[in-house]
């Protein structure tokens, strides 16, 4: 993303030519199953607003024509350089955009020992990345999504989720309160964590682990 990225660069566009019917070019990256927006904080507001419909309604509209996005899965991932935001080089993302991401993960520096290992193995790492083939299929990913949806969440655990949300909303130190999307994200992330731990039910400990990445976005 750059300050010159247009909505049409992400969604697609309509071609108008003399004597011809308008032709829809559905060539934007938003129609991929997994979309990575690198340096999302560099995008202009108009381009960011084009993402709202895609991330919430699972469709986009080009010149009045609604177009359904692929499903399942359809995932939007983004990276953001928080240093540029803190220094004022780029604007902070609007809450309407942040609220549509399920979670936020802060990636810090690795340890000195790990960085030495990366430096020593960089040739092998780059070779493996350049030769990496397909490691899964859309069908397998869709099955994983369905399996996670079958993870049981007891009403008492949902009550625990709502207790956390209420406490955060009522805390005077919190400048921006949590939306319902944050509660939903916490619910979904807890199921996913339980599944990754080999369980078909959610524990309060799963909610504790999911609380920070879910609530810091909502």
mmCIF file with all atom_site columns, C-alpha atoms in Angstrom:
data_model
loop_
_atom_site.group_PDB
_atom_site.id
_atom_site.type_symbol
_atom_site.label_atom_id
_atom_site.label_alt_id
_atom_site.label_comp_id
_atom_site.label_asym_id
_atom_site.label_entity_id
_atom_site.label_seq_id
_atom_site.pdbx_PDB_ins_code
_atom_site.Cartn_x
_atom_site.Cartn_y
_atom_site.Cartn_z
_atom_site.occupancy
_atom_site.B_iso_or_equiv
_atom_site.pdbx_formal_charge
_atom_site.auth_seq_id
_atom_site.auth_comp_id
_atom_site.auth_asym_id
_atom_site.auth_atom_id
_atom_site.pdbx_PDB_model_num
ATOM 1   C CA . UNK A 1 1   ? 0.000   0.000   0.000   1.00 0.00 ? 1   UNK A CA 1
ATOM 2   C CA . UNK A 1 2   ? 1.175   3.524   -0.786  1.00 0.00 ? 2   UNK A CA 1
ATOM 3   C CA . UNK A 1 3   ? -0.380  6.979   -0.623  1.00 0.00 ? 3   UNK A CA 1
ATOM 4   C CA . UNK A 1 4   ? -1.181  6.560   -4.326  1.00 0.00 ? 4   UNK A CA 1
ATOM 5   C CA . UNK A 1 5   ? -3.012  3.213   -3.993  1.00 0.00 ? 5   UNK A CA 1
ATOM 6   C CA . UNK A 1 6   ? -6.539  3.648   -5.383  1.00 0.00 ? 6   UNK A CA 1
ATOM 7   C CA . UNK A 1 7   ? -9.683  1.659   -4.538  1.00 0.00 ? 7   UNK A CA 1
ATOM 8   C CA . UNK A 1 8   ? -9.632  0.315   -8.103  1.00 0.00 ? 8   UNK A CA 1
ATOM 9   C CA . UNK A 1 9   ? -6.175  -1.139  -7.451  1.00 0.00 ? 9   UNK A CA 1
ATOM 10  C CA . UNK A 1 10  ? -7.753  -3.386  -4.823  1.00 0.00 ? 10  UNK A CA 1
ATOM 11  C CA . UNK A 1 11  ? -11.272 -3.979  -6.151  1.00 0.00 ? 11  UNK A CA 1
ATOM 12  C CA . UNK A 1 12  ? -11.074 -3.716  -9.936  1.00 0.00 ? 12  UNK A CA 1
ATOM 13  C CA . UNK A 1 13  ? -12.696 -1.250  -12.287 1.00 0.00 ? 13  UNK A CA 1
ATOM 14  C CA . UNK A 1 14  ? -15.044 -0.622  -15.236 1.00 0.00 ? 14  UNK A CA 1
ATOM 15  C CA . UNK A 1 15  ? -13.661 0.027   -18.727 1.00 0.00 ? 15  UNK A CA 1
ATOM 16  C CA . UNK A 1 16  ? -15.671 2.387   -20.916 1.00 0.00 ? 16  UNK A CA 1
ATOM 17  C CA . UNK A 1 17  ? -14.858 2.405   -24.629 1.00 0.00 ? 17  UNK A CA 1
ATOM 18  C CA . UNK A 1 18  ? -16.662 4.188   -27.514 1.00 0.00 ? 18  UNK A CA 1
ATOM 19  C CA . UNK A 1 19  ? -19.204 1.933   -29.202 1.00 0.00 ? 19  UNK A CA 1
ATOM 20  C CA . UNK A 1 20  ? -18.775 -0.874  -26.683 1.00 0.00 ? 20  UNK A CA 1
ATOM 21  C CA . UNK A 1 21  ? -20.598 -2.039  -23.610 1.00 0.00 ? 21  UNK A CA 1
ATOM 22  C CA . UNK A 1 22  ? -18.858 -1.184  -20.324 1.00 0.00 ? 22  UNK A CA 1
ATOM 23  C CA . UNK A 1 23  ? -16.624 -4.076  -19.294 1.00 0.00 ? 23  UNK A CA 1
ATOM 24  C CA . UNK A 1 24  ? -16.028 -5.052  -15.695 1.00 0.00 ? 24  UNK A CA 1
ATOM 25  C CA . UNK A 1 25  ? -12.441 -5.935  -14.845 1.00 0.00 ? 25  UNK A CA 1
ATOM 26  C CA . UNK A 1 26  ? -12.611 -8.009  -11.665 1.00 0.00 ? 26  UNK A CA 1
ATOM 27  C CA . UNK A 1 27  ? -8.861  -8.125  -11.320 1.00 0.00 ? 27  UNK A CA 1
ATOM 28  C CA . UNK A 1 28  ? -8.292  -6.697  -7.865  1.00 0.00 ? 28  UNK A CA 1
ATOM 29  C CA . UNK A 1 29  ? -6.405  -8.722  -5.245  1.00 0.00 ? 29  UNK A CA 1
ATOM 30  C CA . UNK A 1 30  ? -9.430  -8.573  -2.923  1.00 0.00 ? 30  UNK A CA 1
ATOM 31  C CA . UNK A 1 31  ? -10.864 -11.511 -4.896  1.00 0.00 ? 31  UNK A CA 1
ATOM 32  C CA . UNK A 1 32  ? -8.105  -13.848 -3.714  1.00 0.00 ? 32  UNK A CA 1
ATOM 33  C CA . UNK A 1 33  ? -8.847  -16.251 -0.878  1.00 0.00 ? 33  UNK A CA 1
ATOM 34  C CA . UNK A 1 34  ? -6.064  -14.775 1.246   1.00 0.00 ? 34  UNK A CA 1
ATOM 35  C CA . UNK A 1 35  ? -5.302  -11.071 0.821   1.00 0.00 ? 35  UNK A CA 1
ATOM 36  C CA . UNK A 1 36  ? -2.192  -9.478  2.349   1.00 0.00 ? 36  UNK A CA 1
ATOM 37  C CA . UNK A 1 37  ? -2.141  -5.684  2.616   1.00 0.00 ? 37  UNK A CA 1
ATOM 38  C CA . UNK A 1 38  ? 1.454   -4.723  3.351   1.00 0.00 ? 38  UNK A CA 1
ATOM 39  C CA . UNK A 1 39  ? 1.983   -1.407  5.169   1.00 0.00 ? 39  UNK A CA 1
ATOM 40  C CA . UNK A 1 40  ? -1.752  -0.710  5.413   1.00 0.00 ? 40  UNK A CA 1
ATOM 41  C CA . UNK A 1 41  ? -1.084  2.531   7.302   1.00 0.00 ? 41  UNK A CA 1
ATOM 42  C CA . UNK A 1 42  ? 0.256   4.083   4.077   1.00 0.00 ? 42  UNK A CA 1
ATOM 43  C CA . UNK A 1 43  ? -3.071  3.790   2.255   1.00 0.00 ? 43  UNK A CA 1
ATOM 44  C CA . UNK A 1 44  ? -5.213  6.921   1.747   1.00 0.00 ? 44  UNK A CA 1
ATOM 45  C CA . UNK A 1 45  ? -8.620  7.115   3.510   1.00 0.00 ? 45  UNK A CA 1
ATOM 46  C CA . UNK A 1 46  ? -10.620 6.542   0.326   1.00 0.00 ? 46  UNK A CA 1
ATOM 47  C CA . UNK A 1 47  ? -8.791  3.293   -0.346  1.00 0.00 ? 47  UNK A CA 1
ATOM 48  C CA . UNK A 1 48  ? -9.214  2.129   3.240   1.00 0.00 ? 48  UNK A CA 1
ATOM 49  C CA . UNK A 1 49  ? -12.939 2.775   3.037   1.00 0.00 ? 49  UNK A CA 1
ATOM 50  C CA . UNK A 1 50  ? -13.115 0.394   0.066   1.00 0.00 ? 50  UNK A CA 1
ATOM 51  C CA . UNK A 1 51  ? -12.088 -2.393  2.437   1.00 0.00 ? 51  UNK A CA 1
ATOM 52  C CA . UNK A 1 52  ? -15.003 -1.909  4.841   1.00 0.00 ? 52  UNK A CA 1
ATOM 53  C CA . UNK A 1 53  ? -17.620 -3.558  2.651   1.00 0.00 ? 53  UNK A CA 1
ATOM 54  C CA . UNK A 1 54  ? -15.264 -6.412  1.741   1.00 0.00 ? 54  UNK A CA 1
ATOM 55  C CA . UNK A 1 55  ? -14.352 -7.199  5.342   1.00 0.00 ? 55  UNK A CA 1
ATOM 56  C CA . UNK A 1 56  ? -17.880 -6.991  6.728   1.00 0.00 ? 56  UNK A CA 1
ATOM 57  C CA . UNK A 1 57  ? -20.291 -7.866  3.927   1.00 0.00 ? 57  UNK A CA 1
ATOM 58  C CA . UNK A 1 58  ? -18.114 -10.398 2.079   1.00 0.00 ? 58  UNK A CA 1
ATOM 59  C CA . UNK A 1 59  ? -18.753 -8.529  -1.139  1.00 0.00 ? 59  UNK A CA 1
ATOM 60  C CA . UNK A 1 60  ? -17.591 -5.443  -3.004  1.00 0.00 ? 60  UNK A CA 1
ATOM 61  C CA . UNK A 1 61  ? -19.454 -3.004  -5.224  1.00 0.00 ? 61  UNK A CA 1
ATOM 62  C CA . UNK A 1 62  ? -17.906 -1.689  -8.437  1.00 0.00 ? 62  UNK A CA 1
ATOM 63  C CA . UNK A 1 63  ? -19.845 1.035   -10.213 1.00 0.00 ? 63  UNK A CA 1
ATOM 64  C CA . UNK A 1 64  ? -23.086 -0.146  -8.613  1.00 0.00 ? 64  UNK A CA 1
ATOM 65  C CA . UNK A 1 65  ? -22.489 -3.822  -9.370  1.00 0.00 ? 65  UNK A CA 1
ATOM 66  C CA . UNK A 1 66  ? -22.274 -6.019  -6.232  1.00 0.00 ? 66  UNK A CA 1
ATOM 67  C CA . UNK A 1 67  ? -19.721 -8.816  -6.521  1.00 0.00 ? 67  UNK A CA 1
ATOM 68  C CA . UNK A 1 68  ? -19.480 -11.660 -4.039  1.00 0.00 ? 68  UNK A CA 1
ATOM 69  C CA . UNK A 1 69  ? -16.052 -12.525 -2.664  1.00 0.00 ? 69  UNK A CA 1
ATOM 70  C CA . UNK A 1 70  ? -14.788 -16.127 -2.630  1.00 0.00 ? 70  UNK A CA 1
ATOM 71  C CA . UNK A 1 71  ? -15.834 -18.302 0.293   1.00 0.00 ? 71  UNK A CA 1
ATOM 72  C CA . UNK A 1 72  ? -14.637 -20.184 2.115   1.00 0.00 ? 72  UNK A CA 1
ATOM 73  C CA . UNK A 1 73  ? -12.142 -18.972 3.020   1.00 0.00 ? 73  UNK A CA 1
ATOM 74  C CA . UNK A 1 74  ? -11.678 -15.246 2.536   1.00 0.00 ? 74  UNK A CA 1
ATOM 75  C CA . UNK A 1 75  ? -9.100  -13.702 4.846   1.00 0.00 ? 75  UNK A CA 1
ATOM 76  C CA . UNK A 1 76  ? -7.661  -10.202 4.925   1.00 0.00 ? 76  UNK A CA 1
ATOM 77  C CA . UNK A 1 77  ? -4.264  -9.885  6.610   1.00 0.00 ? 77  UNK A CA 1
ATOM 78  C CA . UNK A 1 78  ? -2.385  -6.626  7.023   1.00 0.00 ? 78  UNK A CA 1
ATOM 79  C CA . UNK A 1 79  ? 0.912   -5.348  8.311   1.00 0.00 ? 79  UNK A CA 1
ATOM 80  C CA . UNK A 1 80  ? 1.328   -1.910  9.850   1.00 0.00 ? 80  UNK A CA 1
ATOM 81  C CA . UNK A 1 81  ? 4.470   0.015   10.700  1.00 0.00 ? 81  UNK A CA 1
ATOM 82  C CA . UNK A 1 82  ? 3.534   1.458   14.083  1.00 0.00 ? 82  UNK A CA 1
ATOM 83  C CA . UNK A 1 83  ? 6.766   3.473   14.259  1.00 0.00 ? 83  UNK A CA 1
ATOM 84  C CA . UNK A 1 84  ? 5.685   5.542   11.243  1.00 0.00 ? 84  UNK A CA 1
ATOM 85  C CA . UNK A 1 85  ? 2.335   6.192   12.912  1.00 0.00 ? 85  UNK A CA 1
ATOM 86  C CA . UNK A 1 86  ? 3.912   7.165   16.235  1.00 0.00 ? 86  UNK A CA 1
ATOM 87  C CA . UNK A 1 87  ? 6.336   9.536   14.502  1.00 0.00 ? 87  UNK A CA 1
ATOM 88  C CA . UNK A 1 88  ? 3.522   11.154  12.524  1.00 0.00 ? 88  UNK A CA 1
ATOM 89  C CA . UNK A 1 89  ? 4.769   10.036  9.111   1.00 0.00 ? 89  UNK A CA 1
ATOM 90  C CA . UNK A 1 90  ? 1.434   8.321   8.436   1.00 0.00 ? 90  UNK A CA 1
ATOM 91  C CA . UNK A 1 91  ? -2.027  8.668   9.946   1.00 0.00 ? 91  UNK A CA 1
ATOM 92  C CA . UNK A 1 92  ? -3.422  6.198   12.451  1.00 0.00 ? 92  UNK A CA 1
ATOM 93  C CA . UNK A 1 93  ? -5.917  3.764   10.984  1.00 0.00 ? 93  UNK A CA 1
ATOM 94  C CA . UNK A 1 94  ? -9.611  4.665   11.425  1.00 0.00 ? 94  UNK A CA 1
ATOM 95  C CA . UNK A 1 95  ? -11.416 2.686   14.103  1.00 0.00 ? 95  UNK A CA 1
ATOM 96  C CA . UNK A 1 96  ? -13.900 1.484   11.488  1.00 0.00 ? 96  UNK A CA 1
ATOM 97  C CA . UNK A 1 97  ? -11.038 -0.372  9.795   1.00 0.00 ? 97  UNK A CA 1
ATOM 98  C CA . UNK A 1 98  ? -9.317  -1.598  12.961  1.00 0.00 ? 98  UNK A CA 1
ATOM 99  C CA . UNK A 1 99  ? -12.598 -2.929  14.297  1.00 0.00 ? 99  UNK A CA 1
ATOM 100 C CA . UNK A 1 100 ? -12.973 -5.263  11.335  1.00 0.00 ? 100 UNK A CA 1
ATOM 101 C CA . UNK A 1 101 ? -9.782  -7.178  12.047  1.00 0.00 ? 101 UNK A CA 1
ATOM 102 C CA . UNK A 1 102 ? -10.321 -10.111 14.376  1.00 0.00 ? 102 UNK A CA 1
ATOM 103 C CA . UNK A 1 103 ? -6.998  -9.765  16.138  1.00 0.00 ? 103 UNK A CA 1
ATOM 104 C CA . UNK A 1 104 ? -3.783  -7.782  16.302  1.00 0.00 ? 104 UNK A CA 1
ATOM 105 C CA . UNK A 1 105 ? -0.371  -9.354  16.885  1.00 0.00 ? 105 UNK A CA 1
ATOM 106 C CA . UNK A 1 106 ? 2.634   -7.236  17.800  1.00 0.00 ? 106 UNK A CA 1
ATOM 107 C CA . UNK A 1 107 ? 5.820   -8.597  16.248  1.00 0.00 ? 107 UNK A CA 1
ATOM 108 C CA . UNK A 1 108 ? 8.877   -7.552  18.211  1.00 0.00 ? 108 UNK A CA 1
ATOM 109 C CA . UNK A 1 109 ? 12.567  -8.231  17.654  1.00 0.00 ? 109 UNK A CA 1
ATOM 110 C CA . UNK A 1 110 ? 13.875  -11.737 18.103  1.00 0.00 ? 110 UNK A CA 1
ATOM 111 C CA . UNK A 1 111 ? 16.526  -12.409 20.727  1.00 0.00 ? 111 UNK A CA 1
ATOM 112 C CA . UNK A 1 112 ? 20.195  -11.800 19.932  1.00 0.00 ? 112 UNK A CA 1
ATOM 113 C CA . UNK A 1 113 ? 20.851  -15.553 19.785  1.00 0.00 ? 113 UNK A CA 1
ATOM 114 C CA . UNK A 1 114 ? 17.934  -16.080 17.381  1.00 0.00 ? 114 UNK A CA 1
ATOM 115 C CA . UNK A 1 115 ? 19.086  -13.200 15.186  1.00 0.00 ? 115 UNK A CA 1
ATOM 116 C CA . UNK A 1 116 ? 22.578  -14.738 14.963  1.00 0.00 ? 116 UNK A CA 1
ATOM 117 C CA . UNK A 1 117 ? 20.984  -18.015 13.832  1.00 0.00 ? 117 UNK A CA 1
ATOM 118 C CA . UNK A 1 118 ? 18.953  -16.178 11.182  1.00 0.00 ? 118 UNK A CA 1
ATOM 119 C CA . UNK A 1 119 ? 22.045  -14.407 9.856   1.00 0.00 ? 119 UNK A CA 1
ATOM 120 C CA . UNK A 1 120 ? 24.030  -17.646 9.652   1.00 0.00 ? 120 UNK A CA 1
ATOM 121 C CA . UNK A 1 121 ? 21.183  -19.564 7.969   1.00 0.00 ? 121 UNK A CA 1
ATOM 122 C CA . UNK A 1 122 ? 19.931  -16.784 5.685   1.00 0.00 ? 122 UNK A CA 1
ATOM 123 C CA . UNK A 1 123 ? 21.029  -18.543 2.487   1.00 0.00 ? 123 UNK A CA 1
ATOM 124 C CA . UNK A 1 124 ? 19.168  -21.717 3.421   1.00 0.00 ? 124 UNK A CA 1
ATOM 125 C CA . UNK A 1 125 ? 16.122  -19.753 4.605   1.00 0.00 ? 125 UNK A CA 1
ATOM 126 C CA . UNK A 1 126 ? 15.868  -17.744 1.386   1.00 0.00 ? 126 UNK A CA 1
ATOM 127 C CA . UNK A 1 127 ? 16.301  -20.906 -0.695  1.00 0.00 ? 127 UNK A CA 1
ATOM 128 C CA . UNK A 1 128 ? 13.535  -22.727 1.174   1.00 0.00 ? 128 UNK A CA 1
ATOM 129 C CA . UNK A 1 129 ? 11.200  -19.755 0.835   1.00 0.00 ? 129 UNK A CA 1
ATOM 130 C CA . UNK A 1 130 ? 11.859  -19.457 -2.898  1.00 0.00 ? 130 UNK A CA 1
ATOM 131 C CA . UNK A 1 131 ? 11.244  -23.168 -3.505  1.00 0.00 ? 131 UNK A CA 1
ATOM 132 C CA . UNK A 1 132 ? 8.332   -23.630 -1.116  1.00 0.00 ? 132 UNK A CA 1
ATOM 133 C CA . UNK A 1 133 ? 5.384   -25.265 -2.806  1.00 0.00 ? 133 UNK A CA 1
ATOM 134 C CA . UNK A 1 134 ? 1.742   -25.572 -1.835  1.00 0.00 ? 134 UNK A CA 1
ATOM 135 C CA . UNK A 1 135 ? 1.360   -26.889 1.702   1.00 0.00 ? 135 UNK A CA 1
ATOM 136 C CA . UNK A 1 136 ? -2.434  -27.061 1.900   1.00 0.00 ? 136 UNK A CA 1
ATOM 137 C CA . UNK A 1 137 ? -5.561  -26.708 -0.204  1.00 0.00 ? 137 UNK A CA 1
ATOM 138 C CA . UNK A 1 138 ? -8.680  -24.563 -0.036  1.00 0.00 ? 138 UNK A CA 1
ATOM 139 C CA . UNK A 1 139 ? -10.688 -27.664 0.838   1.00 0.00 ? 139 UNK A CA 1
ATOM 140 C CA . UNK A 1 140 ? -8.449  -28.432 3.808   1.00 0.00 ? 140 UNK A CA 1
ATOM 141 C CA . UNK A 1 141 ? -8.670  -24.861 5.057   1.00 0.00 ? 141 UNK A CA 1
ATOM 142 C CA . UNK A 1 142 ? -12.463 -24.885 4.690   1.00 0.00 ? 142 UNK A CA 1
ATOM 143 C CA . UNK A 1 143 ? -12.620 -28.119 6.714   1.00 0.00 ? 143 UNK A CA 1
ATOM 144 C CA . UNK A 1 144 ? -10.488 -26.576 9.467   1.00 0.00 ? 144 UNK A CA 1
ATOM 145 C CA . UNK A 1 145 ? -12.867 -23.615 9.628   1.00 0.00 ? 145 UNK A CA 1
ATOM 146 C CA . UNK A 1 146 ? -15.848 -25.961 9.967   1.00 0.00 ? 146 UNK A CA 1
ATOM 147 C CA . UNK A 1 147 ? -14.063 -28.017 12.637  1.00 0.00 ? 147 UNK A CA 1
ATOM 148 C CA . UNK A 1 148 ? -13.378 -24.904 14.708  1.00 0.00 ? 148 UNK A CA 1
ATOM 149 C CA . UNK A 1 149 ? -17.047 -23.923 14.480  1.00 0.00 ? 149 UNK A CA 1
ATOM 150 C CA . UNK A 1 150 ? -17.925 -27.266 16.106  1.00 0.00 ? 150 UNK A CA 1
ATOM 151 C CA . UNK A 1 151 ? -15.837 -26.524 19.217  1.00 0.00 ? 151 UNK A CA 1
ATOM 152 C CA . UNK A 1 152 ? -18.220 -26.327 22.178  1.00 0.00 ? 152 UNK A CA 1
ATOM 153 C CA . UNK A 1 153 ? -18.463 -23.105 24.200  1.00 0.00 ? 153 UNK A CA 1
ATOM 154 C CA . UNK A 1 154 ? -20.457 -23.400 27.417  1.00 0.00 ? 154 UNK A CA 1
ATOM 155 C CA . UNK A 1 155 ? -22.755 -20.586 28.505  1.00 0.00 ? 155 UNK A CA 1
ATOM 156 C CA . UNK A 1 156 ? -20.577 -20.075 31.572  1.00 0.00 ? 156 UNK A CA 1
ATOM 157 C CA . UNK A 1 157 ? -17.576 -19.399 29.303  1.00 0.00 ? 157 UNK A CA 1
ATOM 158 C CA . UNK A 1 158 ? -19.628 -16.935 27.272  1.00 0.00 ? 158 UNK A CA 1
ATOM 159 C CA . UNK A 1 159 ? -20.518 -15.271 30.569  1.00 0.00 ? 159 UNK A CA 1
ATOM 160 C CA . UNK A 1 160 ? -16.813 -15.106 31.353  1.00 0.00 ? 160 UNK A CA 1
ATOM 161 C CA . UNK A 1 161 ? -16.190 -13.432 27.982  1.00 0.00 ? 161 UNK A CA 1
ATOM 162 C CA . UNK A 1 162 ? -18.899 -10.864 28.644  1.00 0.00 ? 162 UNK A CA 1
ATOM 163 C CA . UNK A 1 163 ? -17.505 -10.220 32.124  1.00 0.00 ? 163 UNK A CA 1
ATOM 164 C CA . UNK A 1 164 ? -14.141 -9.301  30.626  1.00 0.00 ? 164 UNK A CA 1
ATOM 165 C CA . UNK A 1 165 ? -15.768 -7.088  28.013  1.00 0.00 ? 165 UNK A CA 1
ATOM 166 C CA . UNK A 1 166 ? -17.880 -5.267  30.621  1.00 0.00 ? 166 UNK A CA 1
ATOM 167 C CA . UNK A 1 167 ? -14.835 -4.622  32.801  1.00 0.00 ? 167 UNK A CA 1
ATOM 168 C CA . UNK A 1 168 ? -12.870 -3.158  29.896  1.00 0.00 ? 168 UNK A CA 1
ATOM 169 C CA . UNK A 1 169 ? -15.793 -1.020  28.760  1.00 0.00 ? 169 UNK A CA 1
ATOM 170 C CA . UNK A 1 170 ? -16.270 0.428   32.241  1.00 0.00 ? 170 UNK A CA 1
ATOM 171 C CA . UNK A 1 171 ? -12.575 1.123   32.876  1.00 0.00 ? 171 UNK A CA 1
ATOM 172 C CA . UNK A 1 172 ? -12.047 4.927   32.749  1.00 0.00 ? 172 UNK A CA 1
ATOM 173 C CA . UNK A 1 173 ? -8.488  4.401   31.481  1.00 0.00 ? 173 UNK A CA 1
ATOM 174 C CA . UNK A 1 174 ? -9.820  2.964   28.207  1.00 0.00 ? 174 UNK A CA 1
ATOM 175 C CA . UNK A 1 175 ? -10.277 5.798   25.710  1.00 0.00 ? 175 UNK A CA 1
ATOM 176 C CA . UNK A 1 176 ? -12.028 3.735   23.023  1.00 0.00 ? 176 UNK A CA 1
ATOM 177 C CA . UNK A 1 177 ? -14.472 1.143   24.268  1.00 0.00 ? 177 UNK A CA 1
ATOM 178 C CA . UNK A 1 178 ? -14.936 -2.343  22.844  1.00 0.00 ? 178 UNK A CA 1
ATOM 179 C CA . UNK A 1 179 ? -17.485 -3.008  20.126  1.00 0.00 ? 179 UNK A CA 1
ATOM 180 C CA . UNK A 1 180 ? -19.577 -6.158  19.765  1.00 0.00 ? 180 UNK A CA 1
ATOM 181 C CA . UNK A 1 181 ? -17.080 -7.257  17.116  1.00 0.00 ? 181 UNK A CA 1
ATOM 182 C CA . UNK A 1 182 ? -14.491 -7.518  19.897  1.00 0.00 ? 182 UNK A CA 1
ATOM 183 C CA . UNK A 1 183 ? -16.740 -9.919  21.825  1.00 0.00 ? 183 UNK A CA 1
ATOM 184 C CA . UNK A 1 184 ? -17.274 -11.982 18.691  1.00 0.00 ? 184 UNK A CA 1
ATOM 185 C CA . UNK A 1 185 ? -13.544 -12.019 17.989  1.00 0.00 ? 185 UNK A CA 1
ATOM 186 C CA . UNK A 1 186 ? -12.839 -13.193 21.519  1.00 0.00 ? 186 UNK A CA 1
ATOM 187 C CA . UNK A 1 187 ? -15.400 -15.974 21.111  1.00 0.00 ? 187 UNK A CA 1
ATOM 188 C CA . UNK A 1 188 ? -13.977 -17.120 17.773  1.00 0.00 ? 188 UNK A CA 1
ATOM 189 C CA . UNK A 1 189 ? -10.329 -16.903 18.819  1.00 0.00 ? 189 UNK A CA 1
ATOM 190 C CA . UNK A 1 190 ? -11.050 -18.924 21.967  1.00 0.00 ? 190 UNK A CA 1
ATOM 191 C CA . UNK A 1 191 ? -12.546 -21.710 19.865  1.00 0.00 ? 191 UNK A CA 1
ATOM 192 C CA . UNK A 1 192 ? -9.547  -21.687 17.540  1.00 0.00 ? 192 UNK A CA 1
ATOM 193 C CA . UNK A 1 193 ? -7.085  -21.852 20.451  1.00 0.00 ? 193 UNK A CA 1
ATOM 194 C CA . UNK A 1 194 ? -8.978  -24.776 21.984  1.00 0.00 ? 194 UNK A CA 1
ATOM 195 C CA . UNK A 1 195 ? -8.907  -26.594 18.645  1.00 0.00 ? 195 UNK A CA 1
ATOM 196 C CA . UNK A 1 196 ? -5.171  -26.027 18.273  1.00 0.00 ? 196 UNK A CA 1
ATOM 197 C CA . UNK A 1 197 ? -4.753  -27.474 21.759  1.00 0.00 ? 197 UNK A CA 1
ATOM 198 C CA . UNK A 1 198 ? -6.554  -30.632 20.663  1.00 0.00 ? 198 UNK A CA 1
ATOM 199 C CA . UNK A 1 199 ? -9.812  -29.978 22.516  1.00 0.00 ? 199 UNK A CA 1
ATOM 200 C CA . UNK A 1 200 ? -13.415 -29.778 21.326  1.00 0.00 ? 200 UNK A CA 1
ATOM 201 C CA . UNK A 1 201 ? -14.421 -27.412 24.134  1.00 0.00 ? 201 UNK A CA 1
ATOM 202 C CA . UNK A 1 202 ? -13.280 -23.976 25.314  1.00 0.00 ? 202 UNK A CA 1
ATOM 203 C CA . UNK A 1 203 ? -11.752 -23.290 28.720  1.00 0.00 ? 203 UNK A CA 1
ATOM 204 C CA . UNK A 1 204 ? -11.515 -19.911 30.476  1.00 0.00 ? 204 UNK A CA 1
ATOM 205 C CA . UNK A 1 205 ? -7.754  -20.160 29.920  1.00 0.00 ? 205 UNK A CA 1
ATOM 206 C CA . UNK A 1 206 ? -8.387  -20.029 26.158  1.00 0.00 ? 206 UNK A CA 1
ATOM 207 C CA . UNK A 1 207 ? -10.320 -16.814 26.675  1.00 0.00 ? 207 UNK A CA 1
ATOM 208 C CA . UNK A 1 208 ? -7.452  -15.356 28.716  1.00 0.00 ? 208 UNK A CA 1
ATOM 209 C CA . UNK A 1 209 ? -4.963  -16.058 25.924  1.00 0.00 ? 209 UNK A CA 1
ATOM 210 C CA . UNK A 1 210 ? -7.299  -14.610 23.274  1.00 0.00 ? 210 UNK A CA 1
ATOM 211 C CA . UNK A 1 211 ? -8.242  -11.522 25.282  1.00 0.00 ? 211 UNK A CA 1
ATOM 212 C CA . UNK A 1 212 ? -5.367  -9.232  24.376  1.00 0.00 ? 212 UNK A CA 1
ATOM 213 C CA . UNK A 1 213 ? -5.125  -9.809  20.588  1.00 0.00 ? 213 UNK A CA 1
ATOM 214 C CA . UNK A 1 214 ? -8.917  -9.564  20.295  1.00 0.00 ? 214 UNK A CA 1
ATOM 215 C CA . UNK A 1 215 ? -9.649  -6.599  22.549  1.00 0.00 ? 215 UNK A CA 1
ATOM 216 C CA . UNK A 1 216 ? -6.776  -4.384  21.428  1.00 0.00 ? 216 UNK A CA 1
ATOM 217 C CA . UNK A 1 217 ? -8.412  -4.214  18.006  1.00 0.00 ? 217 UNK A CA 1
ATOM 218 C CA . UNK A 1 218 ? -12.074 -3.907  18.970  1.00 0.00 ? 218 UNK A CA 1
#
